[in-house]
Amino acid sequence: MKYTLEQIYDALDKIEDGQTMKADLQDAIHKVREEAAKNRTEKNKARDEADKNLAEMNKILEKLNLRGNEDVDASLDSMVESLKAMQSAGNDPRQLGLQMKSLQKQVKELTDKYDASEKRAKEEHDQRVRTAVRSKVMDALTQGKAVKPDAMYKILEGNITIDENDNAFYKNGEEEVSLEDGVAQWLKDNQWAVKTETQTGAGGGTAAKKPTAYTMEDLKNMTPAEINAHWGEISKGVHNEWQ
């Protein structure tokens, strides 16, 4: 018949010197449990150490290009022979490793410098291209008698594309046309952005026009339909304000 530990404790409590025997038994059980816990800890530590060593070994095999090699022993033997030959020739393999690390560091530094130089050169090149494109658009706006060419350029800038060969085009819907043609067509479609010819009144003076009620900000917030609806006022007022 099997007894539980609690039953044994209860039985000891009922006999002479039972409390002493119960305490001794509890102490013995506690020591056994401590030893078992210690063994488990050491076992886990040994397993962790083995896993760590295995990981290091796999890392070494990868560095030596031996991971997945079916004939690892033959490859290792060949490497040992090579190292022995180097030592016989007066070369220290450890020094060779240090030299390789130094060389790799120098190569990385040169590569980083080259990449930085290439990036800087590309940024400077792109800036020159953008400057040239802006100059062409500004010339086209000036030739087309646009009011405030600088302000008009900011409106048109989103329609300008530059391909990988640094050729610039004006995107008119789905169609790509030259910058000059694109600007000319845009000015034709948006007469409010074109200067009007001044009128000469009697006496040879320039006739004054009524100040505009529209600003550039107003026009940017208006839809094409709204601009057409108020074209009479815009054509009189906006030009006079910008001239």
CSV table of C-alpha atoms in Angstrom, one decimal:
chain,number,residue,atom,x,y,z
A,1,MET,CA,0.0,0.0,0.0
A,2,LYS,CA,1.3,3.4,-1.0
A,3,TYR,CA,1.2,6.4,1.3
A,4,THR,CA,1.3,10.1,0.4
A,5,LEU,CA,3.8,12.4,2.1
A,6,GLU,CA,1.0,14.1,4.0
A,7,GLN,CA,-0.2,10.8,5.3
A,8,ILE,CA,3.3,9.9,6.5
A,9,TYR,CA,3.6,13.3,8.2
A,10,ASP,CA,0.2,12.7,10.0
A,11,ALA,CA,1.4,9.3,11.2
A,12,LEU,CA,4.6,10.7,12.6
A,13,ASP,CA,2.7,13.4,14.5
A,14,LYS,CA,0.9,10.6,16.4
A,15,ILE,CA,4.0,8.7,17.7
A,16,GLU,CA,6.7,9.4,20.3
A,17,ASP,CA,9.5,11.5,18.8
A,18,GLY,CA,7.4,11.8,15.7
A,19,GLN,CA,8.0,15.5,15.3
A,20,THR,CA,11.8,15.0,15.4
A,21,MET,CA,11.5,12.3,12.7
A,22,LYS,CA,9.2,14.5,10.7
A,23,ALA,CA,11.7,17.4,10.8
A,24,ASP,CA,14.6,15.0,9.8
A,25,LEU,CA,12.5,13.7,6.9
A,26,GLN,CA,11.6,17.2,5.7
A,27,ASP,CA,15.2,18.2,5.9
A,28,ALA,CA,16.3,15.1,3.9
A,29,ILE,CA,13.6,15.8,1.2
A,30,HIS,CA,14.7,19.4,1.0
A,31,LYS,CA,18.3,18.4,0.4
A,32,VAL,CA,17.3,15.9,-2.3
A,33,ARG,CA,15.2,18.6,-4.0
A,34,GLU,CA,18.0,21.1,-3.9
A,35,GLU,CA,20.4,18.6,-5.4
A,36,ALA,CA,18.0,17.8,-8.1
A,37,ALA,CA,17.5,21.5,-8.9
A,38,LYS,CA,21.3,22.0,-8.9
A,39,ASN,CA,21.7,19.1,-11.3
A,40,ARG,CA,19.0,20.5,-13.6
A,41,THR,CA,20.7,23.9,-13.6
A,42,GLU,CA,24.1,22.4,-14.4
A,43,LYS,CA,22.5,20.3,-17.1
A,44,ASN,CA,20.8,23.3,-18.7
A,45,LYS,CA,24.1,25.3,-18.5
A,46,ALA,CA,26.0,22.4,-20.2
A,47,ARG,CA,23.3,22.3,-22.9
A,48,ASP,CA,23.5,26.1,-23.4
A,49,GLU,CA,27.3,25.8,-23.6
A,50,ALA,CA,27.1,23.0,-26.1
A,51,ASP,CA,24.6,25.0,-28.3
A,52,LYS,CA,27.0,28.0,-28.1
A,53,ASN,CA,30.0,25.9,-29.2
A,54,LEU,CA,27.9,24.4,-32.0
A,55,ALA,CA,26.9,27.9,-33.2
A,56,GLU,CA,30.6,28.9,-33.1
A,57,MET,CA,31.6,25.8,-35.0
A,58,ASN,CA,28.9,26.4,-37.7
A,59,LYS,CA,30.1,30.0,-38.0
A,60,ILE,CA,33.7,28.8,-38.5
A,61,LEU,CA,32.5,26.2,-41.1
A,62,GLU,CA,30.6,29.0,-43.0
A,63,LYS,CA,33.7,31.2,-43.0
A,64,LEU,CA,35.8,28.3,-44.3
A,65,ASN,CA,33.1,27.5,-46.9
A,66,LEU,CA,32.8,24.0,-45.4
A,67,ARG,CA,29.1,24.2,-44.4
A,68,GLY,CA,27.2,21.7,-46.5
A,69,ASN,CA,30.3,20.1,-47.8
A,70,GLU,CA,29.9,16.4,-47.9
A,71,ASP,CA,33.6,15.6,-47.6
A,72,VAL,CA,34.4,17.9,-44.6
A,73,ASP,CA,37.3,15.8,-43.4
A,74,ALA,CA,39.1,15.9,-46.7
A,75,SER,CA,38.6,19.7,-46.9
A,76,LEU,CA,39.9,20.2,-43.4
A,77,ASP,CA,42.9,18.0,-44.2
A,78,SER,CA,43.6,20.0,-47.3
A,79,MET,CA,43.5,23.3,-45.3
A,80,VAL,CA,45.8,21.9,-42.6
A,81,GLU,CA,48.3,20.9,-45.2
A,82,SER,CA,48.1,24.4,-46.7
A,83,LEU,CA,48.7,26.0,-43.3
A,84,LYS,CA,51.6,23.7,-42.7
A,85,ALA,CA,53.1,24.7,-46.1
A,86,MET,CA,52.7,28.4,-45.2
A,87,GLN,CA,54.5,27.9,-41.9
A,88,SER,CA,57.3,25.9,-43.6
A,89,ALA,CA,57.8,28.9,-46.0
A,90,GLY,CA,58.1,31.2,-43.0
A,91,ASN,CA,54.6,32.7,-43.2
A,92,ASP,CA,52.5,33.0,-40.1
A,93,PRO,CA,48.8,32.3,-40.9
A,94,ARG,CA,47.8,34.5,-38.0
A,95,GLN,CA,49.6,37.5,-39.5
A,96,LEU,CA,47.9,36.7,-42.8
A,97,GLY,CA,44.5,36.9,-41.1
A,98,LEU,CA,45.4,40.3,-39.7
A,99,GLN,CA,46.6,41.5,-43.1
A,100,MET,CA,43.3,40.4,-44.6
A,101,LYS,CA,41.3,42.3,-42.0
A,102,SER,CA,43.4,45.4,-42.6
A,103,LEU,CA,43.0,45.0,-46.4
A,104,GLN,CA,39.2,44.6,-46.0
A,105,LYS,CA,39.0,47.7,-43.8
A,106,GLN,CA,41.0,49.7,-46.5
A,107,VAL,CA,38.7,48.5,-49.2
A,108,LYS,CA,35.6,49.4,-47.2
A,109,GLU,CA,37.0,52.9,-46.6
A,110,LEU,CA,37.8,53.4,-50.3
A,111,THR,CA,34.4,52.1,-51.3
A,112,ASP,CA,32.6,54.5,-48.8
A,113,LYS,CA,34.6,57.4,-50.2
A,114,TYR,CA,33.8,56.5,-53.7
A,115,ASP,CA,30.1,56.1,-53.0
A,116,ALA,CA,30.1,59.5,-51.2
A,117,SER,CA,31.9,61.1,-54.2
A,118,GLU,CA,29.4,59.5,-56.6
A,119,LYS,CA,26.4,60.7,-54.6
A,120,ARG,CA,27.8,64.3,-54.4
A,121,ALA,CA,28.6,64.3,-58.1
A,122,LYS,CA,25.0,63.1,-58.9
A,123,GLU,CA,23.5,65.8,-56.7
A,124,GLU,CA,25.6,68.5,-58.4
A,125,HIS,CA,24.7,67.1,-61.8
A,126,ASP,CA,20.9,67.0,-61.0
A,127,GLN,CA,21.1,70.6,-59.7
A,128,ARG,CA,22.7,71.8,-62.9
A,129,VAL,CA,20.0,70.0,-65.0
A,130,ARG,CA,17.2,71.5,-62.9
A,131,THR,CA,18.8,75.0,-63.2
A,132,ALA,CA,19.0,74.6,-67.0
A,133,VAL,CA,15.4,73.4,-67.2
A,134,ARG,CA,14.2,76.3,-65.1
A,135,SER,CA,16.1,78.7,-67.3
A,136,LYS,CA,14.4,77.3,-70.5
A,137,VAL,CA,10.9,77.5,-68.9
A,138,MET,CA,11.5,81.1,-67.7
A,139,ASP,CA,12.7,82.1,-71.2
A,140,ALA,CA,9.5,80.6,-72.7
A,141,LEU,CA,7.3,82.3,-70.1
A,142,THR,CA,9.0,85.7,-70.8
A,143,GLN,CA,8.7,85.2,-74.6
A,144,GLY,CA,5.0,84.4,-74.1
A,145,LYS,CA,4.6,87.6,-72.1
A,146,ALA,CA,3.6,85.8,-68.9
A,147,VAL,CA,2.9,88.0,-65.9
A,148,LYS,CA,5.2,87.2,-63.0
A,149,PRO,CA,7.3,84.4,-64.7
A,150,ASP,CA,8.6,83.3,-61.3
A,151,ALA,CA,5.1,82.7,-60.0
A,152,MET,CA,4.0,81.0,-63.2
A,153,TYR,CA,7.0,78.7,-63.1
A,154,LYS,CA,5.9,77.4,-59.7
A,155,ILE,CA,2.5,76.6,-61.2
A,156,LEU,CA,4.0,74.7,-64.2
A,157,GLU,CA,6.9,73.0,-62.3
A,158,GLY,CA,4.7,69.9,-61.4
A,159,ASN,CA,4.1,69.2,-65.1
A,160,ILE,CA,7.8,69.1,-66.0
A,161,THR,CA,9.5,65.7,-66.3
A,162,ILE,CA,13.2,64.8,-66.8
A,163,ASP,CA,14.2,61.4,-68.2
A,164,GLU,CA,17.3,59.4,-67.4
A,165,ASN,CA,19.1,61.1,-70.3
A,166,ASP,CA,18.5,64.6,-68.8
A,167,ASN,CA,15.9,65.4,-71.5
A,168,ALA,CA,13.1,67.6,-70.1
A,169,PHE,CA,9.5,67.6,-71.3
A,170,TYR,CA,6.3,69.3,-70.5
A,171,LYS,CA,3.5,66.8,-69.6
A,172,ASN,CA,0.2,68.0,-71.1
A,173,GLY,CA,-2.2,65.4,-69.9
A,174,GLU,CA,-0.9,62.1,-71.2
A,175,GLU,CA,1.2,63.7,-73.9
A,176,GLU,CA,4.8,64.8,-73.5
A,177,VAL,CA,5.8,67.9,-75.5
A,178,SER,CA,8.8,70.2,-75.6
A,179,LEU,CA,9.1,72.8,-72.8
A,180,GLU,CA,8.6,75.6,-75.3
A,181,ASP,CA,5.5,74.1,-76.8
A,182,GLY,CA,4.1,73.1,-73.4
A,183,VAL,CA,4.5,76.6,-72.0
A,184,ALA,CA,3.1,78.2,-75.1
A,185,GLN,CA,0.0,76.0,-75.0
A,186,TRP,CA,-0.5,76.6,-71.3
A,187,LEU,CA,-0.4,80.4,-71.8
A,188,LYS,CA,-2.8,80.1,-74.7
A,189,ASP,CA,-5.2,78.1,-72.5
A,190,ASN,CA,-4.8,80.5,-69.5
A,191,GLN,CA,-5.0,84.0,-70.9
A,192,TRP,CA,-5.3,85.4,-67.4
A,193,ALA,CA,-1.6,84.6,-67.0
A,194,VAL,CA,-0.6,86.7,-70.0
A,195,LYS,CA,0.1,90.4,-69.9
A,196,THR,CA,-2.3,92.7,-71.8
A,197,GLU,CA,-1.2,95.4,-74.1
A,198,THR,CA,-1.5,98.9,-72.4
A,199,GLN,CA,-4.0,101.3,-73.9
A,200,THR,CA,-2.9,104.8,-74.9
A,201,GLY,CA,-5.5,107.4,-74.2
A,202,ALA,CA,-6.1,111.0,-75.5
A,203,GLY,CA,-3.1,113.2,-74.8
A,204,GLY,CA,-0.6,110.4,-75.3
A,205,GLY,CA,-0.8,109.2,-71.7
A,206,THR,CA,-1.5,105.6,-70.6
A,207,ALA,CA,-5.0,105.1,-69.5
A,208,ALA,CA,-5.3,103.9,-65.9
A,209,LYS,CA,-7.3,100.8,-65.2
A,210,LYS,CA,-9.4,99.9,-62.3
A,211,PRO,CA,-7.5,98.0,-59.6
A,212,THR,CA,-8.1,94.3,-59.7
A,213,ALA,CA,-10.3,92.5,-57.2
A,214,TYR,CA,-8.5,89.2,-57.7
A,215,THR,CA,-5.1,88.1,-56.4
A,216,MET,CA,-2.8,85.3,-57.5
A,217,GLU,CA,-3.9,83.3,-54.4
A,218,ASP,CA,-7.5,83.7,-55.5
A,219,LEU,CA,-6.8,82.3,-59.0
A,220,LYS,CA,-4.9,79.3,-57.6
A,221,ASN,CA,-7.9,78.4,-55.5
A,222,MET,CA,-10.4,78.8,-58.4
A,223,THR,CA,-11.5,75.9,-60.7
A,224,PRO,CA,-11.2,76.4,-64.5
A,225,ALA,CA,-15.0,76.7,-64.6
A,226,GLU,CA,-14.8,79.6,-62.1
A,227,ILE,CA,-12.0,81.3,-64.0
A,228,ASN,CA,-14.1,81.1,-67.2
A,229,ALA,CA,-17.2,82.4,-65.4
A,230,HIS,CA,-15.3,85.4,-64.1
A,231,TRP,CA,-13.0,85.9,-67.1
A,232,GLY,CA,-14.3,89.4,-67.8
A,233,GLU,CA,-13.2,90.7,-64.4
A,234,ILE,CA,-10.0,88.6,-64.3
A,235,SER,CA,-8.8,89.8,-67.7
A,236,LYS,CA,-9.2,93.4,-66.5
A,237,GLY,CA,-8.1,93.2,-62.9
A,238,VAL,CA,-5.3,90.5,-62.6
A,239,HIS,CA,-3.1,91.9,-65.4
A,240,ASN,CA,-3.3,95.4,-64.0
A,241,GLU,CA,-2.3,94.2,-60.6
A,242,TRP,CA,0.8,92.3,-61.8
A,243,GLN,CA,2.1,94.9,-64.3
